[in-house]
Amino acid sequence: MQRFRYLRASGELRDHYAEVSLAPGDFIYPCFVVEGRGAREPIASMPDIYRLSIDRLLDEVGSVLRLGIDKILLFGVIPPEKKDERGTAGFTRDSLVCRAVREVKQAYPEAFVITDVCLCEYTSHGHCGLLHGDDVENDATLPLLAEMALQHALAGADCVAPSAMMDGQVEAIRRRLDGEKLTKTRIMGYSAKYASSLYGPFRDAAASAPAFGDRKGYQMDYRTMFQGIQEIAADVEEGADYVMVKPALAYLDMIARASALFRDTPIVAYQVSGEYSMLRLGAAAGLFDERRIFHEALTAIKRAGAGLIISYYAPEFVRGL
Ligand code: PBG
Ligand code: ZN
């Protein structure tokens, strides 16, 4: 008989034998930005998460930096009357996200600022690419994503994160950035992004739900694994500096496979809005202790092999460390 129980007999021994621990530097904190001043709009489906105007965003970034969270991911949220078929508001030089990036980088040069690059937050139809009839056109979308990424990079973004799931998006962006000598701007590919029910609260937060149909024509089918590996391999080949698996908790197998196969590219796991809200609402209903359930979920994501974790709970988690 092998004896294991003595290893668990005291908190100290358990700590000595722990193979995984979480630190503030493991996290990327996603933020929703809106126009205006002094705005802090609650999001009904995401407890304690707000859409912030740029001035309020600066306060928020300041406070997470003090916690040791130095990486943020920005999403722009604009009113429906500013949206059009092409998502024009997303790729102008003075877009909401560009202004937010400039101000954040000016106030906090030490922050690592990542921007979401996709059309769905800016298109009237809410799809992630250009429409031709009811189809989302892959190749026609690429220059728009490249232009959006370029503007974010010119504004000072450290990293751009294309989430549209268009084939060739990383390559199109890398070429465009390099063509403008922005060789240092990093790219985080949303590589294995599954068509998931867990994005519901986000679409409420970002007002980005598709007006018709769904995203199954571009986001991955969750019945596939090897396709996800190929998507990641393609993004690495195209020049991605980070690759992502999304969602996280129901996709730990993909995180584990990816981290075993792509040892020299950090695997980023996105604990998405639905995961966040499930755990928050479950805790609020008394089903489990909030800090403990998040500690367990986030540890599992890291144990599976994630190098970085995008989480709405990051500041609250770090406060409890
Ligand atoms: C936009 C985008 C989405 C998320 C990140 N970028 C929504 C979607 O694909 O519908 C989801 C993030 C979350 O649920 O927290 N393409
Ligand atoms: Zn999108």
Coordinates of C-alpha atoms in Angstrom, one line a residue, residues 29 40-51 60 276 280 290 312-313 316:
Y29 CA -8.7 41.6 -17.3
R40 CA -20.4 53.2 -15.2
E41 CA -23.3 51.1 -16.6
P42 CA -24.1 47.9 -14.8
I43 CA -24.6 44.8 -17.0
A44 CA -27.7 42.9 -16.0
S45 CA -26.3 39.5 -16.8
M46 CA -22.8 40.0 -15.3
P47 CA -22.8 40.9 -11.6
D48 CA -20.3 43.7 -10.7
I49 CA -19.1 44.2 -14.3
Y50 CA -19.6 47.6 -15.8
R51 CA -19.4 49.4 -19.1
E60 CA -10.3 51.0 -13.2
Y276 CA -18.2 34.0 -14.9
R280 CA -21.3 34.3 -9.6
E290 CA -17.7 32.3 -4.4
Y312 CA -13.7 39.0 -15.4
Y313 CA -13.0 37.8 -11.9
E316 CA -11.7 40.2 -7.1

